[in-house]
Coordinates of N, CA and C in Angstrom, one line a residue:
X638 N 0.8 -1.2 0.0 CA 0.0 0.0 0.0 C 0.9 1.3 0.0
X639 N 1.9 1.1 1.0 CA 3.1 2.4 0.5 C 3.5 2.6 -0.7
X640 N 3.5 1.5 -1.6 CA 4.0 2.1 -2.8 C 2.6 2.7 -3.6
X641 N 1.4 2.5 -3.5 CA 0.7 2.8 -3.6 C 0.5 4.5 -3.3
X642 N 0.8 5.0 -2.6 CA 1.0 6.0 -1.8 C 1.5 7.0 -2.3
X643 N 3.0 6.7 -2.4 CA 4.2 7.4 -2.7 C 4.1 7.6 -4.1
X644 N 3.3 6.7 -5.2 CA 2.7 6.8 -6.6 C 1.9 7.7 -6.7
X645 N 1.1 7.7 -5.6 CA -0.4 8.8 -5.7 C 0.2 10.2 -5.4
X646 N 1.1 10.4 -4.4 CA 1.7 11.5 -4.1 C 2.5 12.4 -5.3
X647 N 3.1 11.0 -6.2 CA 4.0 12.0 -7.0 C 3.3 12.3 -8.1
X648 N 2.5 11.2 -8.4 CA 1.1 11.5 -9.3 C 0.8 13.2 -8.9
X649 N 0.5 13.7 -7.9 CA -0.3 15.3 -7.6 C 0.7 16.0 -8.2
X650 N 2.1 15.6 -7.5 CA 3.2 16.5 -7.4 C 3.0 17.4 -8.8
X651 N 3.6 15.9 -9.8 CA 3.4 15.9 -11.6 C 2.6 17.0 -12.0
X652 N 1.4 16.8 -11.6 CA 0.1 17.4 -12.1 C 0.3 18.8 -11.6
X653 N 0.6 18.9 -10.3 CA 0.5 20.1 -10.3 C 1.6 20.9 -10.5
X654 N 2.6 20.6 -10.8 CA 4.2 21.1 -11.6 C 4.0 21.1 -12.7
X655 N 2.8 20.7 -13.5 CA 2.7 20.7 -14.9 C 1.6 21.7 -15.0
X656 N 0.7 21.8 -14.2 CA -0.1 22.9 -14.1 C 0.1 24.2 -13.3
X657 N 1.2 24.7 -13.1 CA 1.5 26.1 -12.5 C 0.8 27.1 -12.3
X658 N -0.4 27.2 -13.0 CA -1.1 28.3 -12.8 C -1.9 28.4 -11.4
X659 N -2.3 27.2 -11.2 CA -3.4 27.6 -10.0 C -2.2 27.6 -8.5
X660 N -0.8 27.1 -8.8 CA -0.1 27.4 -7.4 C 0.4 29.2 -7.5
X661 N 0.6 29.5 -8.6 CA 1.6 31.0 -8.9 C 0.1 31.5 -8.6
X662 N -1.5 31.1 -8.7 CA -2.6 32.1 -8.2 C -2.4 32.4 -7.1
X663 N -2.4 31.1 -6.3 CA -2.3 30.8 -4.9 C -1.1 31.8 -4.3
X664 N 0.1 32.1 -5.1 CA 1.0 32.9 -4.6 C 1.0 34.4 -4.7
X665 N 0.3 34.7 -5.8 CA -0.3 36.3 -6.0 C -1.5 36.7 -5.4
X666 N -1.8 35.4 -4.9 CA -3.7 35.9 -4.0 C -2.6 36.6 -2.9
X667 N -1.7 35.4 -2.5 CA -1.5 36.1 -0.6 C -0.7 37.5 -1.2
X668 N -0.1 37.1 -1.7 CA 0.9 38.4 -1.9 C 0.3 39.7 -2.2
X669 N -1.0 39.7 -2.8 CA -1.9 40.9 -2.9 C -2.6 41.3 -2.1
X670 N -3.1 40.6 -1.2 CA -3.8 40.5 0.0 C -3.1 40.9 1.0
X671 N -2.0 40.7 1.3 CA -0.7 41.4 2.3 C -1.0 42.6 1.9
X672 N -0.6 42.8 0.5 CA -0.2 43.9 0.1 C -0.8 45.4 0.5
X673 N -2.3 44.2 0.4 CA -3.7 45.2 0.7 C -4.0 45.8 2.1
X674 N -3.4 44.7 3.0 CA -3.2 44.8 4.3 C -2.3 45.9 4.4
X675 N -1.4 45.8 3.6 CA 0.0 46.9 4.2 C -0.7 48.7 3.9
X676 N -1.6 48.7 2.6 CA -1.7 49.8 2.5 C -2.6 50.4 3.0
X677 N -3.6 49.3 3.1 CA -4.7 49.7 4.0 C -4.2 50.3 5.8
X678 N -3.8 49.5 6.5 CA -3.5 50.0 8.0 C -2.0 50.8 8.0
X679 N -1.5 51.5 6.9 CA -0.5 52.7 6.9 C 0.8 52.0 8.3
X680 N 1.5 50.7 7.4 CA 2.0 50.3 8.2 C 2.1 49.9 10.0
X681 N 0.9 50.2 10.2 CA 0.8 50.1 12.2 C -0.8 49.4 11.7
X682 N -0.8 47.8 12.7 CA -1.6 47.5 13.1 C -1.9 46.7 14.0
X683 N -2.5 46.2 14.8 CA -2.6 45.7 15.9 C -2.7 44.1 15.9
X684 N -2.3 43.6 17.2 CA -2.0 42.4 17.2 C -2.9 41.4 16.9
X685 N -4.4 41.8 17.2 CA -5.8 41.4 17.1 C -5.9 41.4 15.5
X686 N -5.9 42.1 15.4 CA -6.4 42.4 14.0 C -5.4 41.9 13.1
X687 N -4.0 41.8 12.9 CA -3.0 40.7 12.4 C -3.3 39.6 12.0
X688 N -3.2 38.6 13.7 CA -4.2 37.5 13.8 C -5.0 37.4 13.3
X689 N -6.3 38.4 13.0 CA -7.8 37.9 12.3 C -7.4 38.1 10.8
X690 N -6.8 38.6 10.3 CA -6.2 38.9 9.4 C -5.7 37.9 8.0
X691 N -4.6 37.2 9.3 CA -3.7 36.4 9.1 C -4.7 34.5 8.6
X692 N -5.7 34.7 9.4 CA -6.6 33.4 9.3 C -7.2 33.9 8.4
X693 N -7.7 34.3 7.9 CA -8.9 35.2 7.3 C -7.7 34.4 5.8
X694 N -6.5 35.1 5.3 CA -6.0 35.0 4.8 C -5.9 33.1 4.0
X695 N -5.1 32.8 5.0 CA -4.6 31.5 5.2 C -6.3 30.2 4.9
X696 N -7.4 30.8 5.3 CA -8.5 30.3 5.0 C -8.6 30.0 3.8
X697 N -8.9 31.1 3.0 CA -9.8 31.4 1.9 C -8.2 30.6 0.7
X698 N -6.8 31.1 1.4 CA -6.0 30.2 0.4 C -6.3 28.3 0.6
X699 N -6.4 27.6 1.9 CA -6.9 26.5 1.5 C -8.1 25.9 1.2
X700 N -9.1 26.8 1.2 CA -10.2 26.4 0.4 C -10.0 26.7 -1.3
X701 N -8.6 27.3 -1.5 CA -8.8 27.4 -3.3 C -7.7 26.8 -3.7
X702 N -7.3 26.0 -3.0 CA -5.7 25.4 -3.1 C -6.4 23.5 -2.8
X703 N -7.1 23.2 -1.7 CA -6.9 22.2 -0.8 C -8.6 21.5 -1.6
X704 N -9.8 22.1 -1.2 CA -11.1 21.9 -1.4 C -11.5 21.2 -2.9
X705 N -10.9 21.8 -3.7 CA -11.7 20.5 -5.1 C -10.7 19.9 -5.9
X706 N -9.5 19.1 -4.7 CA -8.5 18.3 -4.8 C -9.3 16.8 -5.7
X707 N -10.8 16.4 -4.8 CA -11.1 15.4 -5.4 C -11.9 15.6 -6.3
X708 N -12.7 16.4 -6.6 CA -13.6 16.9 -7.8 C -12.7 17.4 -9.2
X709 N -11.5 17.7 -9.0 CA -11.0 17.4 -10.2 C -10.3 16.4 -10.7
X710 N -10.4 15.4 -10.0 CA -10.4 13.7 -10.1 C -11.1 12.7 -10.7
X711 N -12.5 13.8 -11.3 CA -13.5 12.9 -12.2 C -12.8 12.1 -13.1
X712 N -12.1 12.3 -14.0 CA -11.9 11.6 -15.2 C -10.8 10.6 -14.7
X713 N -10.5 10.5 -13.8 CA -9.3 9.8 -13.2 C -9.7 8.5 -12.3
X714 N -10.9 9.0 -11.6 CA -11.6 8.0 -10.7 C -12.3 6.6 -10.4
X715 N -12.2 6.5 -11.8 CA -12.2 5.0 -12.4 C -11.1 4.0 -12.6
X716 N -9.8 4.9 -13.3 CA -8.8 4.6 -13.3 C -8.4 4.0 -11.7
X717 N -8.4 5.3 -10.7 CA -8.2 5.1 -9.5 C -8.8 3.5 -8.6
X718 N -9.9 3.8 -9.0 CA -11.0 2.2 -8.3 C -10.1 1.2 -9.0
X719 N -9.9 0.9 -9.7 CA -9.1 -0.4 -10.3 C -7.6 -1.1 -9.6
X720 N -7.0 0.7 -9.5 CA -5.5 0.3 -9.2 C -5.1 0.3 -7.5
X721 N -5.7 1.0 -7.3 CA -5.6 1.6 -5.9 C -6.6 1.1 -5.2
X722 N -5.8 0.9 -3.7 CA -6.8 0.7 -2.5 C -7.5 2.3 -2.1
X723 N -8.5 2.4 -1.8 CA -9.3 3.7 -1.3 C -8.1 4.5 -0.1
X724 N -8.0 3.3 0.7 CA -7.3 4.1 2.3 C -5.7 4.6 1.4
X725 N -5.1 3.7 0.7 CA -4.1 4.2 -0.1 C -4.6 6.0 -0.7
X726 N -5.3 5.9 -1.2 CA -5.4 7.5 -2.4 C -6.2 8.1 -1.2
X727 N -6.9 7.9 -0.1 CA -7.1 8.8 0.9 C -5.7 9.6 1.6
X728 N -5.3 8.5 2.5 CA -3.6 8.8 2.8 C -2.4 9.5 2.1
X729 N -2.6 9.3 0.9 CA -1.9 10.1 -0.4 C -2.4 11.9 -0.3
X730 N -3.9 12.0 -0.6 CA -4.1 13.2 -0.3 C -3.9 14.0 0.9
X731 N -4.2 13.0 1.7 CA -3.8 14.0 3.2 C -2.2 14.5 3.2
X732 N -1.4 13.4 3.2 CA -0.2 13.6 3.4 C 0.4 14.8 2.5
X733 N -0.2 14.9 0.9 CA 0.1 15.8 0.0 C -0.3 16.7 -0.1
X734 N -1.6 17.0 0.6 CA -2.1 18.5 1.2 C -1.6 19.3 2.4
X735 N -1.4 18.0 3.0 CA -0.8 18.7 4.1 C 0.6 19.5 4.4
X736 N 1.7 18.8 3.6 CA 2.6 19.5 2.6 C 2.3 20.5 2.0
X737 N 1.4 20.5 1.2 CA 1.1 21.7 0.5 C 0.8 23.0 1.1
X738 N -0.1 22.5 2.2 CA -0.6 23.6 3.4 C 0.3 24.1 4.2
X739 N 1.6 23.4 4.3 CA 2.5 24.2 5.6 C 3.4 24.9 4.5
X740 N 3.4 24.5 2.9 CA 4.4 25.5 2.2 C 3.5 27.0 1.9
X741 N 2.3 27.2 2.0 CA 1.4 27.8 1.6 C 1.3 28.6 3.3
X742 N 1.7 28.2 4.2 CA 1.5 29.0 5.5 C 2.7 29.4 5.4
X743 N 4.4 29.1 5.1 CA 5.2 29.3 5.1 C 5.4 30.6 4.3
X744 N 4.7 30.6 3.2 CA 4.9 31.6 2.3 C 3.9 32.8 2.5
X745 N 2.9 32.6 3.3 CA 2.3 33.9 4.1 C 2.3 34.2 5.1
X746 N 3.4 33.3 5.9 CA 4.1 33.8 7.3 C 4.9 35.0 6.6
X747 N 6.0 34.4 5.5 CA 7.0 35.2 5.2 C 6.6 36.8 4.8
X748 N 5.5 36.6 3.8 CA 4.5 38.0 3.3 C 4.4 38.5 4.8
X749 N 3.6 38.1 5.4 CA 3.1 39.5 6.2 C 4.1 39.6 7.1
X750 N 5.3 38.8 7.7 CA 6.2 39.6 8.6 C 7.1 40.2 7.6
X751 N 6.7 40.3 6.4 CA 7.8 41.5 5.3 C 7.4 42.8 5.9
X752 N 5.7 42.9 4.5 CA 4.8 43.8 4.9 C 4.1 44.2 6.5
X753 N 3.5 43.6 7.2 CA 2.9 43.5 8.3 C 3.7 43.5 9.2
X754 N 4.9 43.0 9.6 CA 5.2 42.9 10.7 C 5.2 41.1 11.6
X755 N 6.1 40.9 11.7 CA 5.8 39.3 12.5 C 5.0 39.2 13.9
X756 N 4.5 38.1 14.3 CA 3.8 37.6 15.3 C 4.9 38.2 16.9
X757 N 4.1 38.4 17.8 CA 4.9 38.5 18.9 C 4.7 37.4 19.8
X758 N 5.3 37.6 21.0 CA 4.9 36.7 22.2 C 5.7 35.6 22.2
X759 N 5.3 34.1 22.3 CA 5.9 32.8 22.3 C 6.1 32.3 21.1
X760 N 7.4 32.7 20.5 CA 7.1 32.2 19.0 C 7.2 30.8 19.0
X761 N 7.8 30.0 19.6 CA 7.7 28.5 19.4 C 6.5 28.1 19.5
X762 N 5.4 28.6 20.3 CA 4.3 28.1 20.8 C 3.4 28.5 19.7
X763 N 3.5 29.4 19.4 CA 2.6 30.6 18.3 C 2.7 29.5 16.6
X764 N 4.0 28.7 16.7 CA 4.2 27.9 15.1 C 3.7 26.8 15.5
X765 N 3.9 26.4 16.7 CA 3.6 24.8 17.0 C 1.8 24.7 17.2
X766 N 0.7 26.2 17.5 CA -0.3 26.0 17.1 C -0.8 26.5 15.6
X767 N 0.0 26.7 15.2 CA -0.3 27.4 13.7 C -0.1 26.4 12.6
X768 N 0.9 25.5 13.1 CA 1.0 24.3 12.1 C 0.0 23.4 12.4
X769 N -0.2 23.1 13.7 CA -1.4 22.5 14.0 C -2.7 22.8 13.4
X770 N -3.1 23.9 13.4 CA -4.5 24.5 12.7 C -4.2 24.4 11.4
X771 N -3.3 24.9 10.6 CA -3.6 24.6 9.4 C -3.6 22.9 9.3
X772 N -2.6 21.9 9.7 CA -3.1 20.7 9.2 C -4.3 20.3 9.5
X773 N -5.0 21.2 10.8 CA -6.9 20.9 10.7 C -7.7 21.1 9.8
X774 N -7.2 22.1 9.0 CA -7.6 23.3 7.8 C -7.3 21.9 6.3
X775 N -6.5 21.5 6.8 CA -6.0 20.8 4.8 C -6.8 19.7 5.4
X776 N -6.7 19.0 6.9 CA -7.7 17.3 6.5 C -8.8 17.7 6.4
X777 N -9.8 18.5 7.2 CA -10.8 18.9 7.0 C -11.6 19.5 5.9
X778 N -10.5 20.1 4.8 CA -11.1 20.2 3.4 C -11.0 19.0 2.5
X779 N -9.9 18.1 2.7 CA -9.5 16.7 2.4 C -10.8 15.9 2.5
X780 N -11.4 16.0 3.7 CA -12.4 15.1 4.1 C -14.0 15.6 3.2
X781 N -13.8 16.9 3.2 CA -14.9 17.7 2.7 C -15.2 17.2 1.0
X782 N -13.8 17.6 0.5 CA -13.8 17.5 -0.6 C -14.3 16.3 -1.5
X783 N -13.8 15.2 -0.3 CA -14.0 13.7 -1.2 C -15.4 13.6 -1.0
X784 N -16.4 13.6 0.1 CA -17.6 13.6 0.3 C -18.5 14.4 -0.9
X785 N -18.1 15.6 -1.0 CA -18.6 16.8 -2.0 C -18.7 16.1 -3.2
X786 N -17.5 15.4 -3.6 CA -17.1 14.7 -5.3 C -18.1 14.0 -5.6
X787 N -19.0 13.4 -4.7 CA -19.7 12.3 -5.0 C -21.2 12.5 -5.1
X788 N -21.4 13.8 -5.1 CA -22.4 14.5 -4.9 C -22.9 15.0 -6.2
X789 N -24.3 15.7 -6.8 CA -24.8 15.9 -7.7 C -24.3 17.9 -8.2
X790 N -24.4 18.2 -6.4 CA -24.3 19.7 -6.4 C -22.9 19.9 -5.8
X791 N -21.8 19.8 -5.9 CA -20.6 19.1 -5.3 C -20.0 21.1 -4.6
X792 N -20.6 22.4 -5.2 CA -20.4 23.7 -5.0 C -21.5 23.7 -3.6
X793 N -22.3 23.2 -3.6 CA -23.3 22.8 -2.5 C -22.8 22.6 -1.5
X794 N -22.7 21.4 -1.8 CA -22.5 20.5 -0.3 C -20.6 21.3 0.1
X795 N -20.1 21.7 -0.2 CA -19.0 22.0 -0.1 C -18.9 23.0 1.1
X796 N -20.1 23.9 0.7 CA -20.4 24.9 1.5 C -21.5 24.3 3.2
X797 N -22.2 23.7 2.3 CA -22.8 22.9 3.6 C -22.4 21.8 4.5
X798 N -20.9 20.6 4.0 CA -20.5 20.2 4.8 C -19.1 20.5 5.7
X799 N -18.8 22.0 4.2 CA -17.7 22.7 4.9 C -17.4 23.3 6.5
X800 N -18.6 24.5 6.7 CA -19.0 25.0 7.4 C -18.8 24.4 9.1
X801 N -19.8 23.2 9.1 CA -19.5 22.8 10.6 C -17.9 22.2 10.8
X802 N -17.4 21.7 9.6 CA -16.4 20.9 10.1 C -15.5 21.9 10.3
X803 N -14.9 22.9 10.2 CA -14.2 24.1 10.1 C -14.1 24.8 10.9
X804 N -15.1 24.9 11.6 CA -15.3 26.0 12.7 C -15.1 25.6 13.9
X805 N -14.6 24.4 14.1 CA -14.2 24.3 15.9 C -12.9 24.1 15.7
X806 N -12.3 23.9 14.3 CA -10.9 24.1 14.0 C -10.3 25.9 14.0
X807 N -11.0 26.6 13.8 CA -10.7 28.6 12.6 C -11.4 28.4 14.9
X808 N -12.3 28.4 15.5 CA -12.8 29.0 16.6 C -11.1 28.5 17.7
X809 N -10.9 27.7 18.1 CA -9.3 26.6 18.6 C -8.2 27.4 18.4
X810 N -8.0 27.0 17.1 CA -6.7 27.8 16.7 C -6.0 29.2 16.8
X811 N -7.7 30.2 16.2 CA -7.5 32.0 16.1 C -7.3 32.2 17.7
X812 N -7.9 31.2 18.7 CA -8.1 31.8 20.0 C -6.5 31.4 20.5
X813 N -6.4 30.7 20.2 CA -4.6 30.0 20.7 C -3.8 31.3 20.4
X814 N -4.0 31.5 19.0 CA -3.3 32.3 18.1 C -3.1 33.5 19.2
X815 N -4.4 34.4 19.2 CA -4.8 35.7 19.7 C -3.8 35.2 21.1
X816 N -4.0 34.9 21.7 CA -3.9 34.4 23.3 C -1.8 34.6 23.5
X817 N -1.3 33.9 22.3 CA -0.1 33.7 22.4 C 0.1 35.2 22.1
X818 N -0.1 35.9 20.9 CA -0.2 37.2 20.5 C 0.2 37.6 21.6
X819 N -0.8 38.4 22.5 CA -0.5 39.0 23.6 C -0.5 38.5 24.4
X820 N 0.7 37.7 24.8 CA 1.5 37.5 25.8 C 1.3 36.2 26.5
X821 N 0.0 35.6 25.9 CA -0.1 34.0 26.9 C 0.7 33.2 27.0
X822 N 0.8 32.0 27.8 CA 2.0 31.1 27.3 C 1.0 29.7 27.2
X823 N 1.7 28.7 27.7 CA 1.1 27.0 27.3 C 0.1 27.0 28.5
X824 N 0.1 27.6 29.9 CA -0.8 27.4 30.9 C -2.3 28.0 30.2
X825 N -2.0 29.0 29.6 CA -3.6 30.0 29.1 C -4.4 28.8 27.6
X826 N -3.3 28.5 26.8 CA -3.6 27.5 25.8 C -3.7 26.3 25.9
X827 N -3.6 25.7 26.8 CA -3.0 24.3 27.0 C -4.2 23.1 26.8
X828 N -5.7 24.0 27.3 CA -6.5 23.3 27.2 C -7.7 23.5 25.9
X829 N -7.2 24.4 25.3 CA -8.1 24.7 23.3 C -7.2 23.9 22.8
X830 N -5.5 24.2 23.1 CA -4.6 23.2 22.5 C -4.9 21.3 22.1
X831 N -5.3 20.9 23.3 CA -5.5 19.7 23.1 C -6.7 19.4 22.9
X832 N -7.7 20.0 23.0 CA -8.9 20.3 21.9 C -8.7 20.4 20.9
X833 N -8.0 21.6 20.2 CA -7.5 21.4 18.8 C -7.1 19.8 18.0
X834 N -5.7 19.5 18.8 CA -5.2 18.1 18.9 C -6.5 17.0 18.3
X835 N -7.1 17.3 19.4 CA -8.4 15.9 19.4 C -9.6 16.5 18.2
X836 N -9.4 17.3 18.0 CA -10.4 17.6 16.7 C -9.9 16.9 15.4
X837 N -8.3 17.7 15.4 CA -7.9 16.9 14.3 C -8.2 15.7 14.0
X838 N -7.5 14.8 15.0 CA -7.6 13.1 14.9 C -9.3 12.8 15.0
X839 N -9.8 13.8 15.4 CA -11.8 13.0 14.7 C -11.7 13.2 13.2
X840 N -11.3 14.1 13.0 CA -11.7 14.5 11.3 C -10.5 13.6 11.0
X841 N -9.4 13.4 11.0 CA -8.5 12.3 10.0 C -9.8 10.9 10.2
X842 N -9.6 10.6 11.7 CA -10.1 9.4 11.7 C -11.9 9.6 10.7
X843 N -12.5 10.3 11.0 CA -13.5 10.1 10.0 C -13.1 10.4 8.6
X844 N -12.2 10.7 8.1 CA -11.6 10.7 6.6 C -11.5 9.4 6.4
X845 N -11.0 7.9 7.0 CA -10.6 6.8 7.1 C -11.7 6.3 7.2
X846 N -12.5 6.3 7.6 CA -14.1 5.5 7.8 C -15.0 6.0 7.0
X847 N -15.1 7.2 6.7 CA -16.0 7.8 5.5 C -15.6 7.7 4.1
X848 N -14.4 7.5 3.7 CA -13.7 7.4 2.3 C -14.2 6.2 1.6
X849 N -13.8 4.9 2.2 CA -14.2 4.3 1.7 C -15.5 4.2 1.3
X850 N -16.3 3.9 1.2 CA -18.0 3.5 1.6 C -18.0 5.2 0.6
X851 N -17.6 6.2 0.5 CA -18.0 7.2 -0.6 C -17.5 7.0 -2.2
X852 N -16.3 6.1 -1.6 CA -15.3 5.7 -3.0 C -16.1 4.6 -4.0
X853 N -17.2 3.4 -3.1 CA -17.4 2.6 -3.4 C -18.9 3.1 -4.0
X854 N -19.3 4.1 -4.2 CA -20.7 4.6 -4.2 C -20.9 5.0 -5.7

């Protein structure tokens, strides 16, 4: 099944190194969006508003980066059923999104402490919940997405089963975020933290029990 895997992974890689456009979008959304930020608040803005900023951002890039990973898989997904085990090409997308997601936070960490200014407070604490939320952010569109594919209204249900799964991840994370911001440490976070934590592993673990049974449909 690893090789399985490691095939499906380089399979995206391919595709999406042969398709440039929608990652160089992905890199001019944030970079415009900073930009917008920088001109807008006349270089001074507050730490609150950074943070809300900063998600706000980071959002809207993996829902246009991460979300119709499996919907543009139509013509593929036959091929897929034949060769591939399900938990294989599930596991492949997570692991390859989720990559994709920390290079994609990495490259609008870098934008806004250009323009904006960097994060203050606990920075180890402030990355170690920021990598956490975003990999909430890519399984939970991962999970969305494949469910959505199999759907008639697939722009629909995207928005409808997007919505709840998302929001105890974006409510967790921004509040960790804000919290470290001004000045908290692991005593003030410690317990949305491992909420966060356990959110995650529900949504992977239902990616793994919902995949199949949607693959076979």
């Amino acid at each position: 099944m690893m090789d399985q895997v490691i095939a499906l992974v380089k399979k995206d890689l391919q595709v999406d190194w042969r398709n440039r456009y929608p990652v160089a979008g992905l890199i001019l959304y944030i970079i415009v969006l900073v930009i917008i930020g920088y001109l807008s608040f006349a270089n001074f803005i507050e730490p609150e508003v950074w943070n809300a900023l900063f998600w706000t951002i980071l959002l809207f890039t993996s829902v246009n980066a991460i979300a119709k990973s499996f919907i543009q898989e139509d013509d593929r997904s036959l091929y897929y059923f034949f060769t591939a085990k399900p938990i294989a090409i599930i596991l492949a997308k997570l692991v390859y999104h989720c990559v994709y997601q920390l290079i994609l936070l990495a490259i609008a960490l870098m934008a806004f402490s250009l323009f904006l200014g960097g994060p203050t407070g606990n920075l180890p604490l402030f990355y170690l919940n920021l990598i956490v939320g975003s990999l909430g952010l890519s399984s939970a569109f991962t999970l969305i997405s494949a469910l959505a594919s199999k759907t008639n209204n697939q722009s629909i249900m995207m928005a409808i089963l997007g919505f709840p799964v998302i929001i105890p991840v974006l409510i967790l994370a921004i509040s960790n975020s804000k919290m470290v911001i001004l000045g908290g440490g692991w005593a003030d976070i410690s317990t949305n933290f491992i909420a966060l934590v356990s959110v995650n592993m529900i949504i992977i673990a239902l990616t793994f029990i919902l995949f199949p049974f949607t693959w076979k449909s």
